[in-house]
Tab-separated table of C-alpha atoms in Angstrom:
chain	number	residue	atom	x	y	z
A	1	UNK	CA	9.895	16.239	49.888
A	2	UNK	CA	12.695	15.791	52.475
A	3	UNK	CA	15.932	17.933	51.374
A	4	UNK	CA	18.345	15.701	49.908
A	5	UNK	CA	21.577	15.919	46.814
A	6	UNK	CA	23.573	13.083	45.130
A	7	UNK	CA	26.479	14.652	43.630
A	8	UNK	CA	28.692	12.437	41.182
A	9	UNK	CA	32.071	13.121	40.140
A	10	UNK	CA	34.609	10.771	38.148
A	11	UNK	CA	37.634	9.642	40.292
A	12	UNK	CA	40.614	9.262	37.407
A	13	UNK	CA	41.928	6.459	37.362
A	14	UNK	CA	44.152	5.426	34.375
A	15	UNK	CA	43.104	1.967	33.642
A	16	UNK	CA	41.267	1.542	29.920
A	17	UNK	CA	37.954	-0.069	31.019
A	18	UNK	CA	37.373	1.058	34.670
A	19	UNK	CA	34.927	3.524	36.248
A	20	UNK	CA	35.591	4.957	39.331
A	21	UNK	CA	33.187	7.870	40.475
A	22	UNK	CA	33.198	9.683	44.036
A	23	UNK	CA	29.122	9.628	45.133
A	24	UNK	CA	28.749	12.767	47.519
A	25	UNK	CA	24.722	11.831	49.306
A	26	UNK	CA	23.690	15.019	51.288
A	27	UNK	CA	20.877	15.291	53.770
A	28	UNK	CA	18.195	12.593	54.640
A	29	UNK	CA	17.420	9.635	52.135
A	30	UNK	CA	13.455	9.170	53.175
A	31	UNK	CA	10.239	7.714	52.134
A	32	UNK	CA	9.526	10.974	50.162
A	33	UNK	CA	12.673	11.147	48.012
A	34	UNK	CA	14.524	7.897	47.851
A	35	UNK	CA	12.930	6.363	44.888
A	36	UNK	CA	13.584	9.419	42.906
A	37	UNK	CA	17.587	9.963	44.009
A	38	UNK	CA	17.769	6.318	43.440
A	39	UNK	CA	17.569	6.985	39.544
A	40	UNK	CA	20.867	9.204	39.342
A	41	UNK	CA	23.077	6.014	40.780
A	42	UNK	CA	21.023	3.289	38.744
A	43	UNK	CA	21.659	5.764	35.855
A	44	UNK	CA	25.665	5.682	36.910
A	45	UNK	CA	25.415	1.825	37.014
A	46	UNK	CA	23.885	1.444	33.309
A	47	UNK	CA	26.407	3.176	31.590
A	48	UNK	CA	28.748	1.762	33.434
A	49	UNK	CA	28.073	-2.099	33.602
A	50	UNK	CA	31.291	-3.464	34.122
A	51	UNK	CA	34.389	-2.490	36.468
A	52	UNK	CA	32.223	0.486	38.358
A	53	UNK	CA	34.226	1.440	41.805
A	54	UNK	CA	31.812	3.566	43.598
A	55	UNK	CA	32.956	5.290	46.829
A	56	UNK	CA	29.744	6.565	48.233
A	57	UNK	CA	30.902	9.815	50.826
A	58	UNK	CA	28.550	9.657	53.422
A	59	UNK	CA	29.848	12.896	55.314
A	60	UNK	CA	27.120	15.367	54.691
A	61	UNK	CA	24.513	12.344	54.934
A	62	UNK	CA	22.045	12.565	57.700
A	63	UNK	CA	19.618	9.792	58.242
A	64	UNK	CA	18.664	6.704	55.423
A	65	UNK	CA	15.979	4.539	56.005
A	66	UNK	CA	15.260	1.091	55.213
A	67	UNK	CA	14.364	1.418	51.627
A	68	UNK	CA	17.385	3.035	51.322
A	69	UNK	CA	19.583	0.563	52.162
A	70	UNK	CA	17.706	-1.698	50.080
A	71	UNK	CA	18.713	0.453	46.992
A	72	UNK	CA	22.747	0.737	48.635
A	73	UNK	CA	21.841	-3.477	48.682
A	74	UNK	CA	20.519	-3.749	45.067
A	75	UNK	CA	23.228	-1.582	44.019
A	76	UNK	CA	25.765	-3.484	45.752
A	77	UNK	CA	24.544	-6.902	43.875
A	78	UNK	CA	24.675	-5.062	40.566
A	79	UNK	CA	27.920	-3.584	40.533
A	80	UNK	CA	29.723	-7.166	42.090
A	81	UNK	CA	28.262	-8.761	39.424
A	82	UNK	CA	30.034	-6.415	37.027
A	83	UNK	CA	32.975	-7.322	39.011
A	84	UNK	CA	32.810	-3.634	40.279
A	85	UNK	CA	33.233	-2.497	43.674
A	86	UNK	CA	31.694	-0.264	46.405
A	87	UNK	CA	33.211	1.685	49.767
A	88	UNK	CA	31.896	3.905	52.371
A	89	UNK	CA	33.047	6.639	53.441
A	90	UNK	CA	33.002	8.779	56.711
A	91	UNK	CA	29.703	7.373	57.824
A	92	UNK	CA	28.068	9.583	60.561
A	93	UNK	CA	27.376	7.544	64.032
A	94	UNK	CA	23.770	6.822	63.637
A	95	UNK	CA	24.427	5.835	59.880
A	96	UNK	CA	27.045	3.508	61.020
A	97	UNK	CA	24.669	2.393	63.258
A	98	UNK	CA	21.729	1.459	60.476
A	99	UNK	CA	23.912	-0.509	58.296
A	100	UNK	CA	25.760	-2.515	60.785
A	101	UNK	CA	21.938	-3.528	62.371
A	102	UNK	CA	21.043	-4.966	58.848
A	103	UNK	CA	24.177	-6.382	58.212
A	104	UNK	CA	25.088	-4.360	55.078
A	105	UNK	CA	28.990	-3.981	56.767
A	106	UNK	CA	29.662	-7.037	56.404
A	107	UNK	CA	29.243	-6.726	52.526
A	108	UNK	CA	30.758	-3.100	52.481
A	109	UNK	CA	33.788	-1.460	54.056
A	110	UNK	CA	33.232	1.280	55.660
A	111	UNK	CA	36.150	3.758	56.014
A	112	UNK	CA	36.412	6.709	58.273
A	113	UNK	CA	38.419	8.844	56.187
A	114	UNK	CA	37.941	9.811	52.459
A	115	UNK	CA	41.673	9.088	51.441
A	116	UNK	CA	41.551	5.000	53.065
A	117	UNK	CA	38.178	4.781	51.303
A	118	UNK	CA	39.638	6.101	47.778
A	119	UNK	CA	43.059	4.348	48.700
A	120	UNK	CA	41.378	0.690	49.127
A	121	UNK	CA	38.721	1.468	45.845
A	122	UNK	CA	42.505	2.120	44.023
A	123	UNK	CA	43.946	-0.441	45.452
A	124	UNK	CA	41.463	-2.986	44.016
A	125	UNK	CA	41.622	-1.031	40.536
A	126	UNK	CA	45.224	-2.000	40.430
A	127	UNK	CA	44.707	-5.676	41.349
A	128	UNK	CA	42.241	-5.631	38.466
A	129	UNK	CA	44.437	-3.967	36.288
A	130	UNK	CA	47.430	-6.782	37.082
A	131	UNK	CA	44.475	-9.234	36.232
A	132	UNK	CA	43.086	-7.960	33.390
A	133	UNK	CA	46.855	-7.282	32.120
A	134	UNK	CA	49.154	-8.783	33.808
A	135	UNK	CA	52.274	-7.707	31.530
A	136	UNK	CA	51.163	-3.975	32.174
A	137	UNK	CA	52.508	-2.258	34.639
A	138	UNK	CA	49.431	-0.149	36.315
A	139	UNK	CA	49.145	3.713	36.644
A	140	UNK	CA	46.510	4.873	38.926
A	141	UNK	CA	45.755	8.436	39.992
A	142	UNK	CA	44.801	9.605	43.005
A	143	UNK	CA	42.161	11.837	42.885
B	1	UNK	CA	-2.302	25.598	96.545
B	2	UNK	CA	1.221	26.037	95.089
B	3	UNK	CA	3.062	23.738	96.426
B	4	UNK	CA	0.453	21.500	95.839
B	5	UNK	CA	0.578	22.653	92.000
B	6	UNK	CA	4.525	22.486	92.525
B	7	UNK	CA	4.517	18.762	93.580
B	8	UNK	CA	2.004	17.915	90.603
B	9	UNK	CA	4.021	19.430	88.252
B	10	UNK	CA	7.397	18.169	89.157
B	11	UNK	CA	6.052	14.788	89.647
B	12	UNK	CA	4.985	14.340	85.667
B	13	UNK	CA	7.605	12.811	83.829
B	14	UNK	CA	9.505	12.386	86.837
B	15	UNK	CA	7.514	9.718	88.203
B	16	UNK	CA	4.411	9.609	86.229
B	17	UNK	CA	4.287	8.342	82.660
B	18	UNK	CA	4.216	11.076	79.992
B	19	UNK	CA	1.268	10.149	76.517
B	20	UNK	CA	1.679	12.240	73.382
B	21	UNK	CA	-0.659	11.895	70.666
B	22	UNK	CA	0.281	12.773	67.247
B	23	UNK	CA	-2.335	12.312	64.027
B	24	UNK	CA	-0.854	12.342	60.632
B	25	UNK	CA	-2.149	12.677	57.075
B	26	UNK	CA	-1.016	9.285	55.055
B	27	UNK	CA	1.556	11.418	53.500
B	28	UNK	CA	5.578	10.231	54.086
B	29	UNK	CA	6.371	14.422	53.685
B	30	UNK	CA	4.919	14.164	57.192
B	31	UNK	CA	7.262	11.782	58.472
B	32	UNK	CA	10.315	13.899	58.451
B	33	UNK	CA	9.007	16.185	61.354
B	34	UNK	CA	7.716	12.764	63.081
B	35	UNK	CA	11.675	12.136	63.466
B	36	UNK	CA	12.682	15.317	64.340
B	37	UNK	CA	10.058	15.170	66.919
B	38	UNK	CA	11.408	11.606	68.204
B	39	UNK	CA	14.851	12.896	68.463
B	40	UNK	CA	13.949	15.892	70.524
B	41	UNK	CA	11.903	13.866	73.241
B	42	UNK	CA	14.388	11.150	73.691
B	43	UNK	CA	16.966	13.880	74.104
B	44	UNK	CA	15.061	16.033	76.379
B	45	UNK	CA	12.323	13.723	77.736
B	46	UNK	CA	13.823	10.102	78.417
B	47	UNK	CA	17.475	8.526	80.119
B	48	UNK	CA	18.088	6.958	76.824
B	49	UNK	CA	21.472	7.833	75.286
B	50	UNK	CA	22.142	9.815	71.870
B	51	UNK	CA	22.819	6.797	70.051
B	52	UNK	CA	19.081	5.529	71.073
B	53	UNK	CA	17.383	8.938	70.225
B	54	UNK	CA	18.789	7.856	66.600
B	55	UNK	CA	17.523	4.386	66.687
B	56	UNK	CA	14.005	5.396	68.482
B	57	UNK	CA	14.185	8.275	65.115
B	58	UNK	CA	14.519	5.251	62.327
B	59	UNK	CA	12.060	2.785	64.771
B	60	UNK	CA	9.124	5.661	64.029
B	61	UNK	CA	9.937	6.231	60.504
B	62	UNK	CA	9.832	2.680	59.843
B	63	UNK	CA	6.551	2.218	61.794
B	64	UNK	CA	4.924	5.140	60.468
B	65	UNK	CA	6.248	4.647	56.515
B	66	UNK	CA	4.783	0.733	57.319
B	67	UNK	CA	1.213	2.370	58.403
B	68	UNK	CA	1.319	4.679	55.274
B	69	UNK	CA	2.239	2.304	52.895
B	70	UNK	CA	-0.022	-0.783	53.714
B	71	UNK	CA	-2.429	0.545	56.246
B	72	UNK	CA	-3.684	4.011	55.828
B	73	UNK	CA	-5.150	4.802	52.036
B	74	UNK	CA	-4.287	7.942	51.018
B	75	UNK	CA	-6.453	11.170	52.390
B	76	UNK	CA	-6.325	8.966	55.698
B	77	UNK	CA	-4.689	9.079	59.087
B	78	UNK	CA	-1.829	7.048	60.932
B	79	UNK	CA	-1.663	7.988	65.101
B	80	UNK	CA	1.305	7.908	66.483
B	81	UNK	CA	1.274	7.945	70.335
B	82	UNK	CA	4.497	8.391	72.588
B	83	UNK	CA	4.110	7.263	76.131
B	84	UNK	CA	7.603	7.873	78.192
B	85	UNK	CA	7.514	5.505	81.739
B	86	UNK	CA	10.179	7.254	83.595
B	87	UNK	CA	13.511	5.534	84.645
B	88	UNK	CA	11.705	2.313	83.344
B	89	UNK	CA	10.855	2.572	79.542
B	90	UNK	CA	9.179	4.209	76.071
B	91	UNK	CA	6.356	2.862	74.273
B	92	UNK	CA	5.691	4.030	70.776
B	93	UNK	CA	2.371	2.963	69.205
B	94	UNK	CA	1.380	3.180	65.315
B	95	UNK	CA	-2.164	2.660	64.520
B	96	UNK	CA	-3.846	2.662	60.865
B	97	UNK	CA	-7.022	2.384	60.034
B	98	UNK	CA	-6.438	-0.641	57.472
B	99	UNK	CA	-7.786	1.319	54.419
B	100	UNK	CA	-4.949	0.714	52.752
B	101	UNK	CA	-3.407	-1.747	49.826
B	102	UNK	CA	-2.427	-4.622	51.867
B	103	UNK	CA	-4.959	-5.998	53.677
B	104	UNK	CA	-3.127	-8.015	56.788
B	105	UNK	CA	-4.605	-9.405	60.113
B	106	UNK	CA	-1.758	-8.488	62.993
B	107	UNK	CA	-1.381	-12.316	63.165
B	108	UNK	CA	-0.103	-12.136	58.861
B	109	UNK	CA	2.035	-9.080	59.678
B	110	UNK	CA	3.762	-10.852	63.217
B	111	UNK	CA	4.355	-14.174	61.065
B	112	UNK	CA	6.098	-11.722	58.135
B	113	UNK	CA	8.392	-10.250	60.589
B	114	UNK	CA	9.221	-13.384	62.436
B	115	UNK	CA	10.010	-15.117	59.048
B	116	UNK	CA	12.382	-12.281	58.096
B	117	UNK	CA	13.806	-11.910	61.552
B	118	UNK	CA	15.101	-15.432	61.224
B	119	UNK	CA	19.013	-15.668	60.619
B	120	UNK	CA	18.856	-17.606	57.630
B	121	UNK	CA	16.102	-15.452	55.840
B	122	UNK	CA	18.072	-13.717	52.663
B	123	UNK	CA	16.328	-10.497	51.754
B	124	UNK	CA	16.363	-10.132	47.748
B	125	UNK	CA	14.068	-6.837	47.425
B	126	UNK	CA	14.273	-3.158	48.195
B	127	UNK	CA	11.951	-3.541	50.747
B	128	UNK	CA	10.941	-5.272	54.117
B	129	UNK	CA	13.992	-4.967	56.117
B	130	UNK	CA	12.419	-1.998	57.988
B	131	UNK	CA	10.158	-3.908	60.401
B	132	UNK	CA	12.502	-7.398	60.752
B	133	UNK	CA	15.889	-5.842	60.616
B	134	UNK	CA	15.766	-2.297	62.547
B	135	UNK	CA	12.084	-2.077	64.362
B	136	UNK	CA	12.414	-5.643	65.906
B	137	UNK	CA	16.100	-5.555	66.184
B	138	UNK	CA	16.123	-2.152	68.614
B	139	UNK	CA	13.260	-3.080	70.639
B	140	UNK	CA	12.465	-5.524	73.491
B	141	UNK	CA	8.779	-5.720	72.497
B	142	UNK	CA	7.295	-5.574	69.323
B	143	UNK	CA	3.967	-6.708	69.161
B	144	UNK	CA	0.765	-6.221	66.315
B	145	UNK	CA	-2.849	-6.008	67.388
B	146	UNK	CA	-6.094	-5.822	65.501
B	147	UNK	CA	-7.910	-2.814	65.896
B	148	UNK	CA	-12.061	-3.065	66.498
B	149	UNK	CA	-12.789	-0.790	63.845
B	150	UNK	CA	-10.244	-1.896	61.519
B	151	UNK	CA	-6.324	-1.628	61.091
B	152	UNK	CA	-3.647	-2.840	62.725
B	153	UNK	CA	-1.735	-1.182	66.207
B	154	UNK	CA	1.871	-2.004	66.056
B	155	UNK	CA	3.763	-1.134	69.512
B	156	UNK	CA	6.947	-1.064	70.423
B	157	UNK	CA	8.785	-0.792	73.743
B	158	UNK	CA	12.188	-0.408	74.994
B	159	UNK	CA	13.037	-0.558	78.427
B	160	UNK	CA	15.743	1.465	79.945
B	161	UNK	CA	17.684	-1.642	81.473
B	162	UNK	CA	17.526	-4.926	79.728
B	163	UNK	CA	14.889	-6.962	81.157
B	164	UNK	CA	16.522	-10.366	80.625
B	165	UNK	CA	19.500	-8.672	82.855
B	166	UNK	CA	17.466	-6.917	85.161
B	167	UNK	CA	17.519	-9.819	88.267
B	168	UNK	CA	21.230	-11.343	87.741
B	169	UNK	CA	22.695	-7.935	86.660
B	170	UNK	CA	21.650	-5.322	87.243
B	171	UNK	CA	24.066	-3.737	89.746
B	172	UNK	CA	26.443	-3.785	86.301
B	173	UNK	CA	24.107	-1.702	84.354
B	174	UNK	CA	24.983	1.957	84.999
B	175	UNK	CA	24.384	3.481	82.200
B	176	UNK	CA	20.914	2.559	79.879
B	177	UNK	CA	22.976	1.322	76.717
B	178	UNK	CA	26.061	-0.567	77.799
B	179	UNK	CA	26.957	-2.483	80.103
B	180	UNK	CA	29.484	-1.259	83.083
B	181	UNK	CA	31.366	-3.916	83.763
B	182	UNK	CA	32.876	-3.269	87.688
């Protein structure tokens, strides 16, 4: 099996009913491993089925192949639907590369740094918060 | 004698075309050293750029996963042949041996692509953009072929210049990727 992590960590964010986790993918998303790293951010998704912000950091990620960007797809269509949102971050060349051919940037920003990733995934926390409560003022945390 | 043996050997890959012959197990832990193997000869063998030795890298994983997963049952084999024409072009060919799950004619598998290459085709599952949206997308040819004693050959090739630009334009084209605009 082709040498690959998925490393989750909770972004705070101070807003009562909002999930926002940092999703660290290392080394190459292949044939041989993708269905079974898959699980860890379908996992993420079900206990979180409304109001997930994922920012998947792509830094350390090497090469993803099609089925993998049919999961980032799948995922994509699940969390909107929760009225959730997903970013990219620091997307090597040839990654870059993949999802702009199959026209997955067009459905998710990709940022080149970590902070304008987490800053825009905050930004639309906030804007939800101001929805959801309008009369509240919001408090979000950088991580 | 050696200079004869001097000219020969400076004249592959310079001039004459280059065929490498790989046979895999149908096993996708394979496939990983298939790609490392791509990226090496487009670096080292071919004019194409860095950004193609990465696309040539997913263009053989996708053929060779496609040949594992419908064509070659498992305890088979999937060939994968490189054939480098210098300054002109790479061909990559994928054979199976159409033992496995799916049983397609090249004429199903060409109308599959060409209905998912179309615009307005939405793709709902995990699978099947490999083929339509990164195989056909990065290559000029792309073209499936039944084999005599069963299985399909899919082959690919890229030339180094755009052939649509080659006549009108091709004093522009300086470099094998983009376009130099003078």
């Amino acid at each position: 099996m082709t040498q690959a992590n998925i490393i989750v960590e909770d972004i705070p964010a101070t807003v009562q009913g909002i999930s926002a986790k940092l999703i660290r993918i290392q080394g190459q998303l292949d044939e041989s491993n993708v269905d079974e790293k898959a699980k860890i951010i379908y996992q993420v998704i079900e206990q979180n089925p409304k109001n997930l912000y994922l920012l998947f950091d792509f830094e350390q990620l090497e090469y993803m192949n099609s089925k993998s960007i049919g999961y980032l797809t799948d995922w994509y269509g699940k969390i909107a639907e929760g009225q959730g949102k997903i970013v990219i971050a620091k997307p090597k060349s040839n990654i870059l590369d993949i999802l702009q051919v199959v026209g997955l940037t067009q459905l998710i920003n990709c940022y080149q740094t970590l902070d304008e990733a987490k800053f825009s995934l905050l930004q639309d926390v906030v804007e939800k918060n101001n929805t959801l409560a309008p009369n509240v003022t919001s408090s979000v945390q950088q991580a | 004698m050696e200079q004869e043996q001097a000219k020969q050997s400076t004249s592959i890959g310079e001039t004459q075309p280059i065929r490498i012959t790989i046979t895999l197990p149908t096993n996708a832990y394979f496939i990983s050293g298939i790609r490392d193997f791509t990226l090496g000869l487009i670096r080292n063998m071919t004019e194409f750029s860095e950004q193609w030795a990465f696309r040539f890298q997913s263009v053989v994983d996708e053929l060779c996963n496609n040949a594992i997963e419908h064509g070659s049952a498992p305890g088979k084999d999937i060939k994968i042949t490189f054939i480098n024409n210098p300054h002109e072009s790479i061909e990559i060919i994928v054979e199976d041996t159409g033992t496995g799950k799916v049983k397609l004619s090249a004429k199903e598998l060409q109308a599959i692509v060409n209905e998912r290459r179309n615009p307005g085709y939405v793709h709902i599952g995990i699978r099947g953009r490999g083929l339509s949206k990164i195989v056909a997308e990065w290559t000029d040819e792309l073209v499936f072929t039944d084999l005599p004693g069963g299985g399909i050959q899919a082959r690919i090739k890229k030339y180094l210049q755009d052939p649509r630009l080659k006549n009108e334009m091709s004093q522009y084209l300086e470099s094998p990727t983009h376009l130099v605009l003078q």
